[in-house]
Short mmCIF file of C-alpha atoms and ligand atoms in Angstrom, two decimals:
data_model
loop_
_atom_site.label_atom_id
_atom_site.label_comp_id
_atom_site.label_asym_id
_atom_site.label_seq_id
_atom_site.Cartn_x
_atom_site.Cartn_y
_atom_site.Cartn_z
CA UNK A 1 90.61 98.99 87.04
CA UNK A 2 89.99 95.56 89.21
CA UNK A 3 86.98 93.43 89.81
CA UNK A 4 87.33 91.37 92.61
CA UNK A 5 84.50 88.97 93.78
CA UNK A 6 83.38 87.42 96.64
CA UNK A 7 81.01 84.48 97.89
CA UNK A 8 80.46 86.44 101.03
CA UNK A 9 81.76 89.69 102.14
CA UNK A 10 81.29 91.90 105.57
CA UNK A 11 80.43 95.13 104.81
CA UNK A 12 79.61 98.33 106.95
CA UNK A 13 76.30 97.21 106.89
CA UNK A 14 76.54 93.56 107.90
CA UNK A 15 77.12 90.57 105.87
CA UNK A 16 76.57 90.30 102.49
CA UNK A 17 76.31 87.63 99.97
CA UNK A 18 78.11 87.52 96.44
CA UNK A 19 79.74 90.94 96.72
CA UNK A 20 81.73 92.58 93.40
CA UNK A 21 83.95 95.37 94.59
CA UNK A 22 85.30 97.95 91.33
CA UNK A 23 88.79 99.15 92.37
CA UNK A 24 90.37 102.04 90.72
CA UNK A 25 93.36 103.52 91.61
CA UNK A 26 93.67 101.85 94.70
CA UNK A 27 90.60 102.46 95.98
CA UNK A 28 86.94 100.86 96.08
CA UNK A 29 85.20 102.98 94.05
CA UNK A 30 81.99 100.34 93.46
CA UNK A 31 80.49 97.86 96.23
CA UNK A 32 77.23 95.53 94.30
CA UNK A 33 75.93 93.36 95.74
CA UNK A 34 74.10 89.63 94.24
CA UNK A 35 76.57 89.29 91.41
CA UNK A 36 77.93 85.85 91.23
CA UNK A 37 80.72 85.76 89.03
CA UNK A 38 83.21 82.70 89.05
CA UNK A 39 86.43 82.71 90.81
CA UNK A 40 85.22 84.78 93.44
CA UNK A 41 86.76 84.49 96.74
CA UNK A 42 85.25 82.33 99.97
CA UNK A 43 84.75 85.44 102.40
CA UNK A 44 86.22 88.88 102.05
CA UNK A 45 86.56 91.27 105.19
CA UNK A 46 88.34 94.56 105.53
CA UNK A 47 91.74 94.17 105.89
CA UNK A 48 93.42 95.39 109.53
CA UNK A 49 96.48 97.83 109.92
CA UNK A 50 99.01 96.37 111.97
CA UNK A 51 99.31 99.41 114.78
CA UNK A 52 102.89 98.92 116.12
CA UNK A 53 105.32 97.58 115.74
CA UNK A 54 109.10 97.78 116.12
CA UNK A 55 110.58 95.37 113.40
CA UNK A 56 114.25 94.90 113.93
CA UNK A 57 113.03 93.13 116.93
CA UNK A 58 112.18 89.86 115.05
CA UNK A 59 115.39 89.03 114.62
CA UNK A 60 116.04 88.61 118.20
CA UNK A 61 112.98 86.61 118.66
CA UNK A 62 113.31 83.08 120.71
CA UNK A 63 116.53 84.75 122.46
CA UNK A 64 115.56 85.80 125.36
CA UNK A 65 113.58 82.60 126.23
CA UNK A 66 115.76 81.77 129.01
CA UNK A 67 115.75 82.76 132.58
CA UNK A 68 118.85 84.41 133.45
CA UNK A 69 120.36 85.12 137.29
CA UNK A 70 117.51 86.64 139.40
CA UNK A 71 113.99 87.28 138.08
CA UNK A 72 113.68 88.13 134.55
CA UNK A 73 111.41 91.31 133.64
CA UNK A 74 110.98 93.45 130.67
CA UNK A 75 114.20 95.66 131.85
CA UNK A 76 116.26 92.56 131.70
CA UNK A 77 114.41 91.54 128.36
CA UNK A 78 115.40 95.67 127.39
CA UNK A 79 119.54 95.33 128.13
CA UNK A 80 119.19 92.26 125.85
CA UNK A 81 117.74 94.34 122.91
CA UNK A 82 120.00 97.23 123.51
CA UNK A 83 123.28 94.82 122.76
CA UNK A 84 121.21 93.03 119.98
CA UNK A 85 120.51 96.39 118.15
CA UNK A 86 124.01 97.62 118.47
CA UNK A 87 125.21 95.01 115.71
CA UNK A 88 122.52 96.32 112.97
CA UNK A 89 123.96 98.15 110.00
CA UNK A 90 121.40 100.06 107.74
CA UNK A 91 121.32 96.81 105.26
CA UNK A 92 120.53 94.74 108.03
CA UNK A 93 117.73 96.87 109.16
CA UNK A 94 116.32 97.06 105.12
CA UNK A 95 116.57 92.44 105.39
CA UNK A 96 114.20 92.35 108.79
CA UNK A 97 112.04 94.56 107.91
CA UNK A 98 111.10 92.92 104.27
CA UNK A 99 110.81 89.64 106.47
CA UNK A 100 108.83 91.28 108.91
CA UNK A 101 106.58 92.66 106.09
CA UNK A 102 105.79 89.30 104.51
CA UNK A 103 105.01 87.57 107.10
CA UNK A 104 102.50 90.38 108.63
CA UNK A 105 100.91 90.43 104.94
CA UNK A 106 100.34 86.45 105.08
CA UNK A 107 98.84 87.02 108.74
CA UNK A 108 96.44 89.34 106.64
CA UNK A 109 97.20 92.51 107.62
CA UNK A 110 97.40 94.88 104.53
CA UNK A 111 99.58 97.92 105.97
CA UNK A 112 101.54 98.74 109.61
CA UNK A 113 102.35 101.82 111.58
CA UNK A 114 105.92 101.14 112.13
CA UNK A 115 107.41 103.23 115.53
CA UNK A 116 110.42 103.88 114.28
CA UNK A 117 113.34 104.49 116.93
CA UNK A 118 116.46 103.35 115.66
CA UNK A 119 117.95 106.44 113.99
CA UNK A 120 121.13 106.91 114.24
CA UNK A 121 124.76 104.45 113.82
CA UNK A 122 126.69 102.91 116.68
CA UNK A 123 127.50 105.66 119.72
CA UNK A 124 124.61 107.52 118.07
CA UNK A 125 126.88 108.79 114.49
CA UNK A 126 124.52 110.61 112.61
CA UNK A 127 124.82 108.53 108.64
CA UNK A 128 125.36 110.79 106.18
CA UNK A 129 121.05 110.84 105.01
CA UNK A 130 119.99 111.77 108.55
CA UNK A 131 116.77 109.43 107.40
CA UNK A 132 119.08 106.33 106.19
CA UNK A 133 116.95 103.58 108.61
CA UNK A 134 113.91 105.69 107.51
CA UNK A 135 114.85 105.06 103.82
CA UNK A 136 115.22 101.27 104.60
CA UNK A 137 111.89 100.48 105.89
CA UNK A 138 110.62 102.57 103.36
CA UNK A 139 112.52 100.53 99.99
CA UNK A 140 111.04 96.93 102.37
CA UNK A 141 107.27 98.86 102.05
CA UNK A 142 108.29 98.99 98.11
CA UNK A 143 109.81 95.71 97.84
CA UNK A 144 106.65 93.84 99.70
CA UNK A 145 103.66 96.44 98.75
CA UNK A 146 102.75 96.18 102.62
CA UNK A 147 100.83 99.68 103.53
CA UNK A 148 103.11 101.84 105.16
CA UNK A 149 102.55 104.49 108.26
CA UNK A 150 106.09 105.52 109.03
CA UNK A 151 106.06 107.31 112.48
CA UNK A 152 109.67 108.73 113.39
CA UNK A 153 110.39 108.31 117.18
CA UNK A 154 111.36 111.39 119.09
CA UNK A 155 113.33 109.61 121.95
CA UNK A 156 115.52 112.85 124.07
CA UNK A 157 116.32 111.53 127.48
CA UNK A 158 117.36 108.67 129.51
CA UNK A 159 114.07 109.44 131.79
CA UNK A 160 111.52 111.81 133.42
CA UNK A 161 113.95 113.50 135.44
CA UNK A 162 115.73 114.50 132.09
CA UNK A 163 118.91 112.37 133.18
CA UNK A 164 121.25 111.54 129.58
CA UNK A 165 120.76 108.80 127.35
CA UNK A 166 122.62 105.56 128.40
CA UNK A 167 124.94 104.06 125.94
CA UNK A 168 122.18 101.33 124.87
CA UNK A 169 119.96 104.52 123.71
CA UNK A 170 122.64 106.36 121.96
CA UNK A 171 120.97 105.38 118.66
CA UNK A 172 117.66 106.44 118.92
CA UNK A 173 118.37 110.64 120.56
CA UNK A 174 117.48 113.86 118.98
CA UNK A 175 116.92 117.13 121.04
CA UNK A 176 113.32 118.06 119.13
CA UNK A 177 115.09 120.06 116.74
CA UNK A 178 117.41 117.28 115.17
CA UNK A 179 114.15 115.47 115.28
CA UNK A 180 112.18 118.04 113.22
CA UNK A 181 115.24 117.54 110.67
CA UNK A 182 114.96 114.43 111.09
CA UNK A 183 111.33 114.55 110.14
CA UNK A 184 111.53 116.50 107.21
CA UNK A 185 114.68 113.97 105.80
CA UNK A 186 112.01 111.00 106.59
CA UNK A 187 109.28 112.66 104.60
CA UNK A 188 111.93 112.97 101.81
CA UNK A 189 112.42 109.11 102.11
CA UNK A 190 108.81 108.15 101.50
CA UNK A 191 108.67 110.04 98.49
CA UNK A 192 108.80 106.81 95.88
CA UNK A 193 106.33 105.44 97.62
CA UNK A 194 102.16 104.57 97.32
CA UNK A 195 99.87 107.46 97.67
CA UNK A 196 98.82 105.52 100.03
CA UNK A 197 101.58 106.22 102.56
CA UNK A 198 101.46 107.96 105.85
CA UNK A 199 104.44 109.86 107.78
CA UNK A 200 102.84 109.71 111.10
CA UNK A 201 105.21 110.76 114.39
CA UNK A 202 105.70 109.32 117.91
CA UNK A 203 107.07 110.54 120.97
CA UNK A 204 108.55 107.41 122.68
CA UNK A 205 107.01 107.62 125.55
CA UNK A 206 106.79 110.28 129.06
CA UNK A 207 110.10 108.49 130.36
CA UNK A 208 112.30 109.71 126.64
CA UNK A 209 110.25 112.81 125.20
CA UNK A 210 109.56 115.86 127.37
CA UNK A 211 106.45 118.24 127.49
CA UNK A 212 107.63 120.61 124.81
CA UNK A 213 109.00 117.86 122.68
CA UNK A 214 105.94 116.62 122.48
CA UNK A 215 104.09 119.69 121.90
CA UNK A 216 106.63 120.29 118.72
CA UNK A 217 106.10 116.47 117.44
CA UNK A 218 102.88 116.76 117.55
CA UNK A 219 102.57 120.06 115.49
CA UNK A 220 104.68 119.46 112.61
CA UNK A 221 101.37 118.32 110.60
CA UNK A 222 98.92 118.43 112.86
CA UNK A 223 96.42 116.39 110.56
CA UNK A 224 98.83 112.92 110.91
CA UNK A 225 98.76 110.36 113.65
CA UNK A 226 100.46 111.00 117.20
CA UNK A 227 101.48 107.22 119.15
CA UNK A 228 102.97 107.32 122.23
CA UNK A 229 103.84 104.26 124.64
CA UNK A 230 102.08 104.67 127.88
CA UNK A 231 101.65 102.96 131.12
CA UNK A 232 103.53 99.40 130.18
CA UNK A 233 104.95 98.89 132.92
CA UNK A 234 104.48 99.42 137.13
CA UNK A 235 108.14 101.37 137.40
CA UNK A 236 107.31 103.23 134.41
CA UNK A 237 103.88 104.55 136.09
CA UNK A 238 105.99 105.19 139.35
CA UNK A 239 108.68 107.27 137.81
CA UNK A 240 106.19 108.90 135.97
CA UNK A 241 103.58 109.97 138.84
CA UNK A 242 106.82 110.89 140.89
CA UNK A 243 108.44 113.34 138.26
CA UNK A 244 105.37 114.90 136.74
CA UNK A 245 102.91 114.47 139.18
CA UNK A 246 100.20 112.40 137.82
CA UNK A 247 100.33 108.98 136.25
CA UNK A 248 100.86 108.63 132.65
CA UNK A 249 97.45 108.17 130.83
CA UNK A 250 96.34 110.95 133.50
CA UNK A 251 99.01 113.29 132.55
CA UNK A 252 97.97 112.96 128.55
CA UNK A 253 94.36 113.66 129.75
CA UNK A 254 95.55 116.95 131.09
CA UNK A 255 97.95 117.97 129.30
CA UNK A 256 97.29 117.11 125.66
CA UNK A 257 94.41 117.44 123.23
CA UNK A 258 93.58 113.86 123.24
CA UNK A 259 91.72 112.56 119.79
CA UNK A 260 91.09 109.90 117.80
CA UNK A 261 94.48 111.30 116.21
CA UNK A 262 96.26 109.74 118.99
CA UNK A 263 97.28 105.96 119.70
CA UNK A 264 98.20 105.01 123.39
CA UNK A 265 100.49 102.38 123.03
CA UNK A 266 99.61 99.54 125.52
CA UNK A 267 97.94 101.15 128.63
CA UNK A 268 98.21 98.22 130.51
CA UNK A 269 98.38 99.82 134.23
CA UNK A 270 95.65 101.98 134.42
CA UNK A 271 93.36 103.26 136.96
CA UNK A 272 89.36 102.73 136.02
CA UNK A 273 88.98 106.74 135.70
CA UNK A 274 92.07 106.54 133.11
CA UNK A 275 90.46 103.68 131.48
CA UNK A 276 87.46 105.85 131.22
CA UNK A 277 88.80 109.21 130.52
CA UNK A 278 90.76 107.45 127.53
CA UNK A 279 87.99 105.86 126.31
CA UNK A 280 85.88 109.31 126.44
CA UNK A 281 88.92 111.15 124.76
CA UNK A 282 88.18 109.07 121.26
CA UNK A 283 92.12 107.84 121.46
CA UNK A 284 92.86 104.68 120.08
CA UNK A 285 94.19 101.87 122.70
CA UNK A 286 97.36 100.33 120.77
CA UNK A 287 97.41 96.98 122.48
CA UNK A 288 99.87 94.12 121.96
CA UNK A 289 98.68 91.13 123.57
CA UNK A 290 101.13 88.18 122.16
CA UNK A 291 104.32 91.05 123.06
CA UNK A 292 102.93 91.92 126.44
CA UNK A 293 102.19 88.30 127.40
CA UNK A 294 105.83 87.49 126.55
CA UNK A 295 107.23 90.91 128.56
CA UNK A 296 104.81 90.37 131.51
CA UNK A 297 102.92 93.53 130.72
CA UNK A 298 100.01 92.62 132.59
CA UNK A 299 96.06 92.82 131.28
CA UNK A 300 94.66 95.65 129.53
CA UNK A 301 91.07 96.56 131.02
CA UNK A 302 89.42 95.87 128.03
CA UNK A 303 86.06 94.72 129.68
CA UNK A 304 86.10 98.08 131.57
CA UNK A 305 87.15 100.42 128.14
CA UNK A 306 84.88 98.77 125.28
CA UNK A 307 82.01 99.63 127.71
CA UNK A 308 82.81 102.99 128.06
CA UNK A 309 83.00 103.26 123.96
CA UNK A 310 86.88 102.81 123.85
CA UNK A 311 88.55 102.30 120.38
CA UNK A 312 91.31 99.65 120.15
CA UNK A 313 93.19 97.99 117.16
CA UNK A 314 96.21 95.66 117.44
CA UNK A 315 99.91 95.50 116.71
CA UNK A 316 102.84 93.27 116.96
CA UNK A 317 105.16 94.94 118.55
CA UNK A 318 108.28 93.29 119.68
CA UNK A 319 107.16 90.94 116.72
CA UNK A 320 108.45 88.09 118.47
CA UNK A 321 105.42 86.22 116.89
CA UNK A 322 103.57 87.72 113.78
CA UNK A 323 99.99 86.27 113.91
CA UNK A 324 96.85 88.73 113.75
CA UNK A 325 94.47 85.57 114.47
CA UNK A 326 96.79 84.87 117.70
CA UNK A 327 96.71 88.70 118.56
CA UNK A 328 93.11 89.03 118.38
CA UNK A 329 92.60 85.80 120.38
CA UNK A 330 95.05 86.55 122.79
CA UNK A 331 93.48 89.92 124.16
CA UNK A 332 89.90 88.08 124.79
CA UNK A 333 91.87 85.23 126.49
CA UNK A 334 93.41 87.55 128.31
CA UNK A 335 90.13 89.22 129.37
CA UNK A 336 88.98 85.51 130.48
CA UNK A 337 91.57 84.29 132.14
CA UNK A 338 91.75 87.98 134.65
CA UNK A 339 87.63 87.50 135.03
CA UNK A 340 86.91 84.01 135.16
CA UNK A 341 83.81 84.88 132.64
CA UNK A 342 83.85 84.11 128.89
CA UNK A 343 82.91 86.24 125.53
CA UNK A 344 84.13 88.97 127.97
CA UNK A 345 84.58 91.70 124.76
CA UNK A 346 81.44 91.28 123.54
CA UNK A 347 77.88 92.43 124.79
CA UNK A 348 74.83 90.55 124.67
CA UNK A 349 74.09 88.83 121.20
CA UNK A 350 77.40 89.99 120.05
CA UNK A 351 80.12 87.03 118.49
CA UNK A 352 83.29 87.77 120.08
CA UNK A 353 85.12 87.32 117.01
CA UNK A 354 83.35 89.88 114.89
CA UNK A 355 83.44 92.78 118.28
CA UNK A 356 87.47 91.79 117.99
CA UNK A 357 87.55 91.91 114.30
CA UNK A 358 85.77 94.54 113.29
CA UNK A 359 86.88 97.06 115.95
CA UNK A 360 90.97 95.95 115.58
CA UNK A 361 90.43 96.77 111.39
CA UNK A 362 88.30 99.93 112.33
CA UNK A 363 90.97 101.00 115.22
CA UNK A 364 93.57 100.07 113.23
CA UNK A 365 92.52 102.27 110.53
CA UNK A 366 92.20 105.46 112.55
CA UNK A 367 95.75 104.71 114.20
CA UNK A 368 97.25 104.61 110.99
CA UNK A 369 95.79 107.61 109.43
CA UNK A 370 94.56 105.50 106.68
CA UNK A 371 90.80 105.57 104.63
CA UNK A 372 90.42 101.97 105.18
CA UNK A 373 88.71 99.38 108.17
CA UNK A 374 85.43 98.71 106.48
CA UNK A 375 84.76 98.02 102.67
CA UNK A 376 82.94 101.24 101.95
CA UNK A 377 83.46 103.32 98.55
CA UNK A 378 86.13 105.62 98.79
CA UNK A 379 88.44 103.79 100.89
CA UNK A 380 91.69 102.72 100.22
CA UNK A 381 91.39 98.85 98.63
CA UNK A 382 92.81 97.03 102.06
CA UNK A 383 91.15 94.01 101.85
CA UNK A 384 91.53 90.02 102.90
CA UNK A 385 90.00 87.10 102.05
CA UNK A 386 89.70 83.88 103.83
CA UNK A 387 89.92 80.65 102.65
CA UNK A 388 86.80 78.64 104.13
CA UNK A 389 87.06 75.32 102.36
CA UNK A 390 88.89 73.37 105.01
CA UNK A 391 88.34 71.83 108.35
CA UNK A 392 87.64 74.76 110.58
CA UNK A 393 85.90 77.40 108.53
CA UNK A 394 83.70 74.41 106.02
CA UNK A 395 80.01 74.92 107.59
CA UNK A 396 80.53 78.56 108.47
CA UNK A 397 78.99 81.48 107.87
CA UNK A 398 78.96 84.92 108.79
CA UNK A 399 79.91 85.90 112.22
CA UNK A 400 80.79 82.39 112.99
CA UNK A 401 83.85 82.76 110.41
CA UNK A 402 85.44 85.30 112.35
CA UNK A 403 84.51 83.10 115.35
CA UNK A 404 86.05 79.71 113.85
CA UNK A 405 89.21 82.37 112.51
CA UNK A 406 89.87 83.69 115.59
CA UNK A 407 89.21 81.18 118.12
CA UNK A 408 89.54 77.53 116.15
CA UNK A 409 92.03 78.04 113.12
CA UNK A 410 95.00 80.70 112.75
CA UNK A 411 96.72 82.34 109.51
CA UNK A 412 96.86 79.28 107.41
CA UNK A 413 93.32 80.24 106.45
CA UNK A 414 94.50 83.56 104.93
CA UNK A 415 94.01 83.31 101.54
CA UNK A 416 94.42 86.55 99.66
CA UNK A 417 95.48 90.20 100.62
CA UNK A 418 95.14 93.64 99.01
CA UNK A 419 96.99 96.71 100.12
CA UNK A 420 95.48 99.69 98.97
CA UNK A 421 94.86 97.46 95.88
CA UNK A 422 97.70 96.06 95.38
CA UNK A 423 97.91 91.93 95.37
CA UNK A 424 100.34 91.23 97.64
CA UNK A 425 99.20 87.51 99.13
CA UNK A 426 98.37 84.72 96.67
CA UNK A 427 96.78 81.50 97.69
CA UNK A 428 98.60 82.08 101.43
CA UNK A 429 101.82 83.62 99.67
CA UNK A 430 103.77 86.55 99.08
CA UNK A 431 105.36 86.48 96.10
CA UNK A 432 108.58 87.45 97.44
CA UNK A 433 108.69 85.46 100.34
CA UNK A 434 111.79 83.34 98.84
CA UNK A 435 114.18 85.90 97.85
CA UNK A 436 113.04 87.74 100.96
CA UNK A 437 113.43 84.80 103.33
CA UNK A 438 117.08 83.88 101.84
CA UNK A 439 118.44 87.56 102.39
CA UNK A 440 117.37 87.23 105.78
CA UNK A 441 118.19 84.10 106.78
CA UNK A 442 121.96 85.29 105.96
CA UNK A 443 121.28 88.15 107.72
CA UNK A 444 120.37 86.67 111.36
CA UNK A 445 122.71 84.17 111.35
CA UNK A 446 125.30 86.91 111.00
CA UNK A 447 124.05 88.63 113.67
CA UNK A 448 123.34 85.80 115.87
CA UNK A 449 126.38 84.58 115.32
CA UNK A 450 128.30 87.57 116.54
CA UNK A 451 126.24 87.68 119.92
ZN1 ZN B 1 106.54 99.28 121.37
#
């Protein structure tokens, strides 16, 4: 059993001052409130769950930062990360992902839903464990304590018009029964780890999974999360509305039970009835502002969705920068910069920073199939607390720390995180950042090297 205090706390119910939290087993099983005890921590929020992410990709961050013959897009960004991923061996894979995992912890984020697509070896060998990259990520979760939703990508064809996989995607095919095997090997890989743990699945997208693979994903535990990319980019709509006759997010309206159970991973081109009709569905919006800002996405219409009741929460990504203060401060940026207007997520009275914070840790949540997103008894211990004794948080208080967070400071301010309980930042830290760190350091400049 844990007591944890705090000077200030946000709660379901608003702020609250000198807050004692009882954990036990991992969860909060006691909120009190008007207990000062010392030691207790400067603010304490629910902690968010990273919603996507795709973590070999850090190691080819700051790589593709140069403009190359023609006009660069995210298909010329793509070839680049097909040769990159070609080099990683299973180890290699287990060294990113640790990294990855330490530094999303010190951003504060207590657990991610990692979409999981590289499956197989080189020319797409099957290893031995069909699950062997699943089993990686899964001993980096047990190394670094970071929450884990695992989501095995069902990725079957080279597009909508069912055409083969290219060489580049060799790695990531299954027909949907491999991937059912697949599945079941994955579940088998998790099985050391935290209660706390979620095998989730995720067709890649309407290009790479088709109708029925979908319909099979989908149904091998109907109670865990479904994410699906959607609608990232123009051609992607195009090819889309021309195969299957309707645009993407349009297409999931018709043709799937859309739910809170389902994440829509970026919905960046969307017509307003999409926007709406997603929003109405209860689906959470999986958006990625610092990844599409660096791919040339385009805006999400956030404005036009949190008025309609849409549910968001954030994720990395491409991970080419790990920083939930950035992410959260990127997508109302975003939202200014398209409208001219500022505080464009929030409605009248509302701080911008707690409408971004509070709805990314509650999103989050449901995305990840996890109990957690607000500090409420019975949920899982996922928890953060910020340091406000320097510059930018010092005279403070309530929504104006998420404010001053968000808009004025970044992750430095990130004091202490629990995952499901467990301690895993320290005064800013991770306590394995250094052995994790020198393994891989090795690692990229290995791979780096060979490019
Ligand atoms: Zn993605």
């Amino acid at each position: 059993m844990t007591f944890l205090h705090a000077k200030t706390a946000l709660l379901p119910e608003g702020w609250a001052e000198d807050v004692a939290l009882r954990i036990e087993a991992g969860r909060i099983v006691e909120v009190s409130t008007g207990v000062k005890a010392a030691g207790a921590v400067d603010c304490l929020l629910p902690a968010v769950a990273n919603l996507h992410s795709h973590m070999f990709q850090r190691a080819m961050a700051g790589m593709t930062e140069y403009r190359s013959a023609g006009q660069d897009s995210f298909w010329t960004w793509r070839s680049l990360m097909y040769r990159f991923l070609d080099r990683l061996t299973p180890e290699d894979v287990e060294a990113i992902a640790g990294m990855v995992m330490v530094e999303m912890a010190e951003a504060g984020y207590a657990s991610v839903a990692e979409f999981h697509y590289l499956h197989h070896g080189v020319n797409g060998v099957r290893y031995d464990d069909l699950a062997e990259m699943s089993a990686r990520i899964a001993s980096a979760a047990a190394e670094t304590g970071l929450g884990l939703t695992h989501l095995p990508v069902l990725y079957e064809r080279g597009g909508c018009d069912g055409r083969a996989l290219s060489a580049g995607q060799l790695r990531f095919g299954n027909t949907p029964d491999q991937f059912a095997e697949l599945w079941a090997a994955a579940q088998r890989a998790l099985r050391g780890l935290p209660a706390d743990t979620v095998l989730g699945v995720a067709p890649h997208s309407l290009r790479a999974a088709s109708a029925a693979g979908i319909a099979l994903a989908a149904g091998l535990d109907p109670a865990t999360p479904v994410h699906i990319h959607v609608a990232e980019q123009v051609a992607e709509v195009d090819e889309v509305l021309a195969q299957m006759g309707a645009r993407p997010v349009q297409w999931l309206l018709d043709n799937q039970d859309l739910s809170a159970r389902w994440c829509l991973i970026h919905a960046t081109q969307m017509q307003a009835f999409e926007t709406e009709g997603m929003a109405r569905a209860g689906a959470v919006a999986g958006l990625c502002p610092i990844t599409e800002a660096n791919l040339g996405d385009g805006i999400f219409d956030g404005a036009r969705y949190l008025a309609a009741g849409g549910r968001f929460g954030v994720g990395s990504d491409s991970n080419v920068r790990i920083s939930l203060s950035e992410e959260l401060r990127l997508l109302e940026y975003s939202q200014r910069l398209g409208l001219r207007a500022r505080a464009v997520l929030a409605r009248e009275g509302q701080s911008v920073g707690r409408v971004l914070y509070q709805g990314a840790a509650e999103g989050g949540a449901l995305a990840a199939g996890r109990a957690s997103g607000a500090i409420r008894v019975g949920n899982w211990a996922d928890l953060m607390a910020l340091d406000c004794s320097g510059p930018d948080l010092a005279a403070s208080s309530g929504d104006m720390i998420l404010d001053s967070f968000i808009f004025a400071s970044d992750d430095r301010v990130v004091s202490e995180v629990w995952s499901a309980g467990r301690h895993i930042v320290s005064g800013g830290r991770h306590a394995a950042r250094e052995a994790v760190t020198a393994r891989y350091a090795k690692t990229v400049a290995r791979l780096r090297g060979a490019l």
